[in-house]
Tab-separated table of C-alpha atoms and ligand atoms in Angstrom:
chain	number	residue	atom	x	y	z
A	15	MET	CA	26.364	32.401	-21.489
A	16	THR	CA	23.989	29.816	-22.935
A	17	SER	CA	20.416	29.922	-21.685
A	18	LEU	CA	17.479	27.557	-22.211
A	19	SER	CA	16.092	29.763	-24.966
A	20	ASP	CA	19.278	29.166	-27.012
A	21	LEU	CA	18.614	25.426	-27.087
A	22	PRO	CA	16.385	23.438	-29.458
A	23	LEU	CA	14.111	22.394	-26.575
A	24	ARG	CA	10.941	20.401	-27.355
A	25	ALA	CA	8.119	22.891	-27.934
A	26	ASN	CA	5.949	21.550	-25.119
A	27	LEU	CA	8.718	22.161	-22.565
A	28	VAL	CA	9.332	25.809	-23.487
A	29	GLY	CA	8.501	28.131	-20.596
A	30	LYS	CA	7.972	25.272	-18.108
A	31	GLN	CA	9.408	25.432	-14.598
A	32	PRO	CA	11.056	22.359	-13.050
A	33	TYR	CA	9.677	20.891	-9.798
A	34	GLY	CA	11.476	22.837	-7.111
A	35	ALA	CA	10.313	22.899	-3.512
A	36	PRO	CA	13.052	24.678	-1.495
A	37	GLN	CA	15.564	22.376	0.233
A	38	ASP	CA	16.950	24.817	2.827
A	39	PRO	CA	18.838	23.169	5.691
A	40	VAL	CA	16.444	24.616	8.302
A	41	PRO	CA	15.682	23.080	11.719
A	42	VAL	CA	11.943	22.660	11.016
A	43	SER	CA	11.206	21.326	7.534
A	44	LEU	CA	7.474	20.908	7.005
A	45	ASN	CA	7.172	21.599	3.288
A	46	VAL	CA	7.253	18.303	1.346
A	47	ASN	CA	5.059	16.039	3.498
A	48	GLU	CA	7.838	13.738	4.624
A	49	ASN	CA	7.530	11.712	7.811
A	50	THR	CA	9.796	13.874	9.980
A	51	HIS	CA	10.376	11.123	12.562
A	52	PRO	CA	13.645	9.213	12.207
A	53	ILE	CA	13.608	5.450	11.541
A	54	PRO	CA	14.004	3.338	14.751
A	55	GLU	CA	17.648	2.354	15.422
A	56	GLY	CA	16.995	-1.396	15.311
A	57	VAL	CA	15.420	-1.066	11.890
A	58	VAL	CA	18.301	1.100	10.664
A	59	ALA	CA	20.702	-1.670	11.722
A	60	ASP	CA	18.750	-4.375	9.893
A	61	ILE	CA	18.486	-2.304	6.707
A	62	ALA	CA	22.222	-1.572	6.879
A	63	GLU	CA	22.887	-5.304	7.241
A	64	SER	CA	20.778	-6.037	4.141
A	65	LEU	CA	22.587	-3.306	2.212
A	66	ALA	CA	25.968	-4.742	3.232
A	67	GLN	CA	24.890	-8.146	1.889
A	68	ALA	CA	23.672	-6.604	-1.359
A	69	VAL	CA	26.965	-4.770	-1.938
A	70	HIS	CA	28.688	-8.157	-2.312
A	71	GLY	CA	26.661	-8.739	-5.462
A	72	VAL	CA	26.848	-5.351	-7.167
A	73	ASN	CA	29.328	-6.522	-9.817
A	74	ARG	CA	26.212	-8.081	-11.396
A	75	TYR	CA	23.048	-6.311	-12.553
A	76	PRO	CA	20.203	-6.525	-10.026
A	77	ASP	CA	17.127	-8.754	-10.415
A	78	ARG	CA	15.348	-6.986	-13.264
A	79	GLU	CA	12.005	-8.295	-12.002
A	80	PHE	CA	12.735	-7.429	-8.329
A	81	THR	CA	10.656	-10.454	-7.380
A	82	GLU	CA	11.542	-10.539	-3.691
A	83	LEU	CA	10.557	-6.899	-3.284
A	84	ARG	CA	7.310	-7.419	-5.206
A	85	GLU	CA	6.490	-10.383	-2.961
A	86	ALA	CA	7.097	-8.206	0.089
A	87	LEU	CA	4.919	-5.415	-1.332
A	88	ALA	CA	2.115	-7.873	-2.170
A	89	GLY	CA	2.267	-9.183	1.390
A	90	TYR	CA	2.196	-5.673	2.814
A	91	LEU	CA	-0.840	-4.607	0.744
A	92	GLY	CA	-2.768	-7.824	1.437
A	93	HIS	CA	-6.158	-8.226	-0.291
A	94	GLY	CA	-4.892	-11.482	-1.828
A	95	LEU	CA	-2.649	-9.632	-4.287
A	96	THR	CA	-0.094	-11.710	-6.176
A	97	VAL	CA	3.412	-10.808	-7.348
A	98	GLU	CA	2.146	-10.459	-10.949
A	99	GLN	CA	-0.053	-7.560	-9.820
A	100	LEU	CA	2.793	-5.573	-8.250
A	101	TRP	CA	5.229	-3.122	-9.783
A	102	ALA	CA	7.694	-0.605	-8.360
A	103	ALA	CA	10.060	2.139	-9.462
A	104	ASN	CA	12.223	4.950	-8.090
A	105	GLY	CA	9.404	6.807	-6.349
A	106	SER	CA	5.772	6.754	-7.396
A	107	ASN	CA	6.700	9.676	-9.644
A	108	GLU	CA	8.622	7.215	-11.800
A	109	VAL	CA	5.729	4.748	-11.678
A	110	LEU	CA	3.380	7.520	-12.870
A	111	GLN	CA	5.830	8.500	-15.599
A	112	GLN	CA	5.970	4.903	-16.822
A	113	ILE	CA	2.156	4.786	-16.901
A	114	LEU	CA	2.122	7.943	-19.033
A	115	GLN	CA	4.829	6.531	-21.307
A	116	ALA	CA	2.767	3.389	-21.832
A	117	PHE	CA	-0.754	4.811	-22.011
A	118	GLY	CA	-0.290	8.541	-22.706
A	119	GLY	CA	1.965	10.352	-25.156
A	120	PRO	CA	1.367	12.477	-28.267
A	121	GLY	CA	-2.311	12.677	-29.204
A	122	ARG	CA	-3.390	11.363	-25.797
A	123	SER	CA	-4.564	13.108	-22.650
A	124	LEU	CA	-4.359	13.020	-18.854
A	125	LEU	CA	-7.159	14.499	-16.723
A	126	SER	CA	-7.197	15.362	-13.045
A	127	PHE	CA	-9.063	17.608	-10.627
A	128	THR	CA	-7.216	20.717	-9.449
A	129	PRO	CA	-5.787	21.842	-7.134
A	130	THR	CA	-3.954	18.534	-7.028
A	131	TYR	CA	-0.407	17.146	-7.091
A	132	SER	CA	1.818	19.549	-9.025
A	133	MET	CA	3.788	16.735	-10.654
A	134	TYR	CA	0.841	15.516	-12.766
A	135	PRO	CA	1.058	18.334	-15.358
A	136	LEU	CA	4.872	18.100	-15.360
A	137	LEU	CA	4.730	14.358	-16.043
A	138	ALA	CA	2.216	15.100	-18.806
A	139	SER	CA	4.471	17.643	-20.515
A	140	GLY	CA	7.507	15.374	-20.114
A	141	THR	CA	5.695	12.632	-22.040
A	142	ASP	CA	3.973	15.012	-24.491
A	143	THR	CA	0.564	14.075	-23.092
A	144	GLU	CA	-2.196	16.717	-23.152
A	145	TRP	CA	-3.027	17.916	-19.612
A	146	ILE	CA	-6.699	18.512	-18.797
A	147	ALA	CA	-7.329	20.283	-15.477
A	148	VAL	CA	-10.880	20.255	-14.112
A	149	ALA	CA	-11.469	22.524	-11.110
A	150	ARG	CA	-12.614	21.069	-7.795
A	151	PRO	CA	-15.537	22.776	-6.027
A	152	ALA	CA	-14.940	25.256	-3.177
A	153	ASP	CA	-14.676	22.484	-0.549
A	154	TYR	CA	-12.306	20.511	-2.859
A	155	ALA	CA	-14.365	17.320	-2.412
A	156	LEU	CA	-15.062	15.215	-5.501
A	157	THR	CA	-18.527	13.818	-6.090
A	158	PRO	CA	-19.603	11.060	-8.493
A	159	GLU	CA	-21.603	13.663	-10.484
A	160	LEU	CA	-18.633	16.009	-10.940
A	161	VAL	CA	-16.209	13.255	-11.891
A	162	VAL	CA	-18.594	11.469	-14.259
A	163	GLY	CA	-19.479	14.774	-15.973
A	164	ALA	CA	-15.828	15.665	-16.540
A	165	LEU	CA	-14.847	12.212	-17.794
A	166	ARG	CA	-17.804	12.018	-20.197
A	167	GLU	CA	-17.098	15.511	-21.503
A	168	HIS	CA	-13.342	15.153	-22.018
A	169	ARG	CA	-12.937	11.387	-22.627
A	170	PRO	CA	-9.296	11.390	-21.466
A	171	ASP	CA	-7.002	8.423	-22.079
A	172	ILE	CA	-5.889	8.551	-18.439
A	173	ALA	CA	-7.436	10.080	-15.303
A	174	ILE	CA	-5.843	10.417	-11.871
A	175	LEU	CA	-7.758	10.682	-8.613
A	176	CYS	CA	-5.505	11.595	-5.702
A	177	GLY	CA	-6.823	10.404	-2.338
A	178	PRO	CA	-6.190	11.892	0.134
A	179	ASN	CA	-5.570	14.752	-2.286
A	180	ASN	CA	-2.343	16.732	-2.225
A	181	PRO	CA	-2.326	19.710	-1.480
A	182	THR	CA	-5.830	19.925	-0.028
A	183	GLY	CA	-5.853	16.791	2.202
A	184	THR	CA	-9.343	15.908	0.936
A	185	PRO	CA	-10.212	12.212	1.347
A	186	LEU	CA	-11.509	10.292	-1.675
A	187	ASP	CA	-14.740	8.299	-1.455
A	188	ARG	CA	-15.099	4.812	-2.857
A	189	GLU	CA	-18.286	5.845	-4.727
A	190	VAL	CA	-16.269	8.443	-6.642
A	191	ILE	CA	-13.704	5.859	-7.755
A	192	LEU	CA	-16.410	3.402	-8.821
A	193	ALA	CA	-18.359	6.057	-10.732
A	194	ALA	CA	-15.181	7.297	-12.448
A	195	TYR	CA	-14.243	3.790	-13.559
A	196	GLU	CA	-17.624	3.265	-15.221
A	197	ALA	CA	-17.734	6.751	-16.795
A	198	PHE	CA	-14.967	6.297	-19.381
A	199	ASP	CA	-12.907	3.567	-20.935
A	200	GLY	CA	-9.403	4.858	-20.175
A	201	ILE	CA	-6.838	4.126	-17.491
A	202	LEU	CA	-7.937	5.224	-13.991
A	203	ILE	CA	-5.120	5.821	-11.506
A	204	VAL	CA	-5.865	6.234	-7.807
A	205	ASP	CA	-2.829	7.892	-6.195
A	206	GLU	CA	-2.776	6.703	-2.573
A	207	ALA	CA	0.513	8.356	-1.567
A	208	TYR	CA	-1.031	9.277	1.817
A	209	HIS	CA	-3.255	6.240	2.335
A	210	GLU	CA	-1.659	5.050	5.586
A	211	PHE	CA	-2.646	8.320	7.259
A	212	ASP	CA	-6.308	7.689	6.344
A	213	ALA	CA	-6.332	4.158	7.716
A	214	GLN	CA	-10.050	4.017	8.495
A	215	ARG	CA	-10.703	4.125	4.779
A	216	GLU	CA	-10.488	1.004	2.653
A	217	SER	CA	-7.768	1.123	-0.014
A	218	ALA	CA	-8.777	1.224	-3.677
A	219	VAL	CA	-6.728	-1.985	-3.894
A	220	ALA	CA	-9.923	-3.697	-2.700
A	221	LEU	CA	-11.628	-2.578	-5.935
A	222	LEU	CA	-9.070	-4.178	-8.280
A	223	PRO	CA	-10.801	-7.538	-8.929
A	224	GLY	CA	-12.637	-7.340	-12.246
A	225	ARG	CA	-11.323	-3.837	-13.032
A	226	HIS	CA	-8.318	-4.181	-15.337
A	227	ARG	CA	-8.147	-0.423	-16.092
A	228	LEU	CA	-7.816	0.505	-12.393
A	229	LEU	CA	-4.279	1.233	-11.153
A	230	VAL	CA	-3.498	2.002	-7.492
A	231	SER	CA	-0.214	3.774	-6.792
A	232	ARG	CA	1.486	3.965	-3.402
A	233	THR	CA	4.799	5.193	-2.067
A	234	MET	CA	7.228	4.532	0.767
A	235	SER	CA	8.090	8.263	0.785
A	236	LYS	CA	5.423	9.500	3.187
A	237	ALA	CA	4.057	7.384	6.069
A	238	PHE	CA	6.856	4.832	5.652
A	239	ALA	CA	9.552	7.467	6.384
A	240	PHE	CA	11.618	6.295	3.397
A	241	ALA	CA	11.626	9.291	1.021
A	242	GLY	CA	15.398	9.203	0.561
A	243	VAL	CA	15.383	5.665	-0.811
A	244	ARG	CA	12.984	6.465	-3.679
A	245	LEU	CA	10.512	3.612	-3.767
A	246	GLY	CA	7.016	3.920	-5.166
A	247	TYR	CA	4.827	1.023	-6.206
A	248	LEU	CA	1.683	0.050	-8.021
A	249	ALA	CA	-1.018	-2.613	-7.752
A	250	ALA	CA	-2.910	-3.398	-10.957
A	251	ASP	CA	-3.897	-6.112	-13.384
A	252	PRO	CA	-0.929	-8.261	-14.552
A	253	ALA	CA	-1.505	-7.022	-18.130
A	254	VAL	CA	-0.912	-3.435	-16.944
A	255	ILE	CA	2.373	-4.540	-15.372
A	256	ASP	CA	3.328	-6.106	-18.727
A	257	ALA	CA	2.670	-2.743	-20.381
A	258	LEU	CA	5.036	-1.014	-17.934
A	259	ARG	CA	7.784	-3.534	-18.757
A	260	LEU	CA	7.744	-2.094	-22.297
A	261	VAL	CA	8.827	1.353	-21.112
A	262	ARG	CA	10.891	0.801	-17.949
A	263	LEU	CA	14.637	1.051	-18.310
A	264	PRO	CA	16.394	-2.292	-17.838
A	265	TYR	CA	17.390	-2.843	-14.192
A	266	HIS	CA	15.727	0.416	-13.147
A	267	LEU	CA	15.661	-0.557	-9.453
A	268	SER	CA	19.190	-0.848	-8.095
A	269	ALA	CA	20.252	-3.789	-5.939
A	270	LEU	CA	20.638	-1.331	-3.034
A	271	THR	CA	17.136	0.081	-3.457
A	272	GLN	CA	15.667	-3.409	-3.626
A	273	ALA	CA	17.574	-4.537	-0.527
A	274	ALA	CA	16.685	-1.457	1.522
A	275	ALA	CA	13.000	-1.499	0.609
A	276	THR	CA	12.618	-5.247	1.167
A	277	ALA	CA	14.247	-4.922	4.590
A	278	ALA	CA	12.062	-1.943	5.530
A	279	ILE	CA	8.875	-3.819	4.640
A	280	ARG	CA	9.947	-6.606	7.001
A	281	HIS	CA	9.638	-3.923	9.703
A	282	SER	CA	6.475	-2.247	8.439
A	283	ASP	CA	4.862	-2.173	11.903
A	284	GLU	CA	7.842	-0.290	13.376
A	285	MET	CA	8.184	1.917	10.287
A	286	LEU	CA	4.528	2.928	10.581
A	287	ALA	CA	4.499	3.291	14.377
A	288	THR	CA	4.685	7.098	14.146
A	289	VAL	CA	1.586	7.443	11.964
A	290	ALA	CA	-0.813	7.705	14.920
A	291	ASP	CA	1.325	10.423	16.516
A	292	ILE	CA	1.526	12.339	13.228
A	293	ARG	CA	-2.264	12.252	12.952
A	294	ASP	CA	-2.514	13.561	16.527
A	295	GLN	CA	-0.098	16.386	15.691
A	296	ARG	CA	-2.078	17.197	12.543
A	297	ASP	CA	-5.270	17.431	14.590
A	298	ARG	CA	-3.545	19.552	17.254
A	299	LEU	CA	-2.219	21.883	14.536
A	300	ALA	CA	-5.695	22.116	13.000
A	301	ALA	CA	-7.333	22.940	16.331
A	302	ALA	CA	-4.719	25.606	17.131
A	303	LEU	CA	-5.059	27.289	13.736
A	304	VAL	CA	-8.862	27.265	13.879
A	305	GLN	CA	-8.534	28.866	17.329
A	306	LEU	CA	-6.416	31.588	15.731
A	307	GLY	CA	-9.175	32.198	13.187
A	308	TYR	CA	-7.792	30.372	10.141
A	309	GLU	CA	-9.753	28.099	7.853
A	310	VAL	CA	-8.453	24.530	7.978
A	311	HIS	CA	-9.618	22.119	5.280
A	312	PRO	CA	-10.487	18.554	6.385
A	313	SER	CA	-7.453	16.297	5.857
A	314	GLY	CA	-6.945	12.545	5.693
A	315	ALA	CA	-3.220	13.029	5.156
A	316	ASN	CA	-0.182	14.195	7.172
A	317	PHE	CA	-0.594	17.829	6.175
A	318	LEU	CA	-3.151	20.624	6.259
A	319	LEU	CA	-4.191	23.190	3.695
A	320	VAL	CA	-4.855	26.345	5.661
A	321	GLY	CA	-6.751	29.394	4.400
A	322	GLY	CA	-7.249	32.883	5.771
A	323	PHE	CA	-3.781	34.359	5.191
A	324	ASP	CA	-3.925	37.912	3.801
A	325	ASP	CA	-0.403	37.570	2.458
A	326	PRO	CA	0.692	33.907	2.260
A	327	ALA	CA	4.019	34.794	0.612
A	328	ALA	CA	4.927	37.105	3.516
A	329	VAL	CA	4.001	34.473	6.110
A	330	PHE	CA	6.002	31.856	4.209
A	331	GLU	CA	9.073	34.120	4.137
A	332	SER	CA	8.725	35.145	7.764
A	333	LEU	CA	8.607	31.495	8.903
A	334	ARG	CA	11.497	30.641	6.584
A	335	ALA	CA	13.591	33.362	8.205
A	336	GLN	CA	12.828	31.710	11.570
A	337	GLY	CA	14.024	28.330	10.300
A	338	ILE	CA	10.579	26.875	9.558
A	339	LEU	CA	9.800	25.759	6.019
A	340	ILE	CA	6.171	25.315	4.965
A	341	ARG	CA	4.676	25.352	1.456
A	342	ASN	CA	3.240	28.186	-0.588
A	343	LEU	CA	1.522	26.598	-3.582
A	344	GLY	CA	0.093	29.802	-4.970
A	345	ILE	CA	-3.464	29.025	-3.843
A	346	GLU	CA	-4.955	32.386	-2.919
A	347	GLY	CA	-4.902	33.004	0.848
A	348	HIS	CA	-3.571	29.508	1.564
A	349	LEU	CA	-0.467	27.714	2.805
A	350	ARG	CA	0.185	23.983	3.242
A	351	ILE	CA	1.807	22.706	6.419
A	352	THR	CA	3.095	19.171	7.077
A	353	ALA	CA	2.407	17.740	10.553
A	354	GLY	CA	5.786	16.992	12.118
A	355	THR	CA	6.928	15.813	15.510
A	356	GLU	CA	5.384	17.349	18.623
A	357	SER	CA	8.135	19.971	18.953
A	358	GLU	CA	8.094	20.861	15.244
A	359	THR	CA	4.327	21.252	15.368
A	360	THR	CA	4.614	23.452	18.453
A	361	ALA	CA	7.220	25.600	16.697
A	362	VAL	CA	4.994	26.240	13.691
A	363	ILE	CA	1.929	26.939	15.844
A	364	GLU	CA	3.870	29.458	17.949
A	365	ALA	CA	5.387	31.160	14.910
A	366	ILE	CA	2.004	31.574	13.200
A	367	ALA	CA	0.369	32.727	16.446
A	368	ALA	CA	3.064	35.394	16.842
A	369	LEU	CA	2.420	36.670	13.309
A	370	THR	CA	-1.325	36.517	13.424
A	371	PRO	CA	-2.280	40.007	14.641
A	372	THR	CA	-0.350	41.536	11.730
A	373	ALA	CA	-0.697	38.781	9.148
A	374	ARG	CA	-4.488	38.594	9.236
B	428	PLP	C1	4.672	12.751	-2.431
B	428	PLP	C2	3.686	12.298	-3.456
B	428	PLP	C3	3.972	11.255	-4.333
B	428	PLP	C4	5.190	10.446	-4.173
B	428	PLP	O1	6.288	10.697	-4.630
B	428	PLP	P1	7.531	9.699	-4.612
B	428	PLP	O2	8.032	9.832	-6.002
B	428	PLP	O3	7.014	8.318	-4.333
B	428	PLP	O4	8.418	10.211	-3.557
B	428	PLP	C5	3.006	10.821	-5.211
B	428	PLP	N1	1.821	11.415	-5.255
B	428	PLP	C6	1.497	12.419	-4.435
B	428	PLP	C7	0.156	12.998	-4.500
B	428	PLP	C8	2.425	12.892	-3.523
B	428	PLP	O5	2.114	13.903	-2.709
């Protein structure tokens, strides 16, 4: 039988593990930060109608510039953004990959502050970009001093600030973004995958004017309840968008993806109607776990990083056996839990409460 080690794999991929959160068909799936609420029926019908229309045209390639979708995204983001400042791809993971293809690569580097999104180092190795991990402090919060020090020391070609940060939930302050931008002359990405859950905070999109090296990435996978469609997007200077056109595959967004996403944005209020409830469930989960004696890190997202588990792997497996999937990211003593619907949140609280006398 052939194994990976028999193949002439690129040296920088040897020994790497693929991204692989479990996809068990369990009743309570709270491990990949999806919006667990279904899309409202009326919206489903309108999206289906748009898809049906689009199918009539699939003998032709789709609009390579996906202009209608970019117009919709510009309208959704506001801040006076124009179509030329918008880009999209199959998930923000693909957007990030395109950024690394254009601005990273052999001899170049990507810096971020760990623990952070596990895809960043994988995207770096996939594009042969050096990965520089700088540790966050004990409370995971970034400060201008920490970020400026790291950027001046390492001078990366690209830096990513994730806010709110996955997997810690930590919000990202505007002062940190501004200080980072001034501290080096590379590409600064702010990954706002969870921004809609932190609605009190102004988006980094507001900082774009006059900052051509600032890139703000977003996704429809989380608050928008659209993970299955694969649509991530970016707001940046039009010159940055031109750079991404050099590396994107022709017609990378299918006619069906464009139709579904454009239709969903027409219904953004209904699509986002569950966000307030998810935040309430997150806060209820946090209060219950603190009551049980766990350490809950402040979160601006739809998930919590929870510390105080003597044996996180055992807790993870015990919940999995009960049909509840959460996330073990290998952070000592910690597990990450997505806030779901009221009944899902109750299920995870009850399961952890039942384990607590023995697990702690
Ligand atoms: C989930 C997530 C993404 C988005 O992924 P998609 O490819 O858009 O589904 C991006 N960044 C972070 C930090 C995430 O947690």
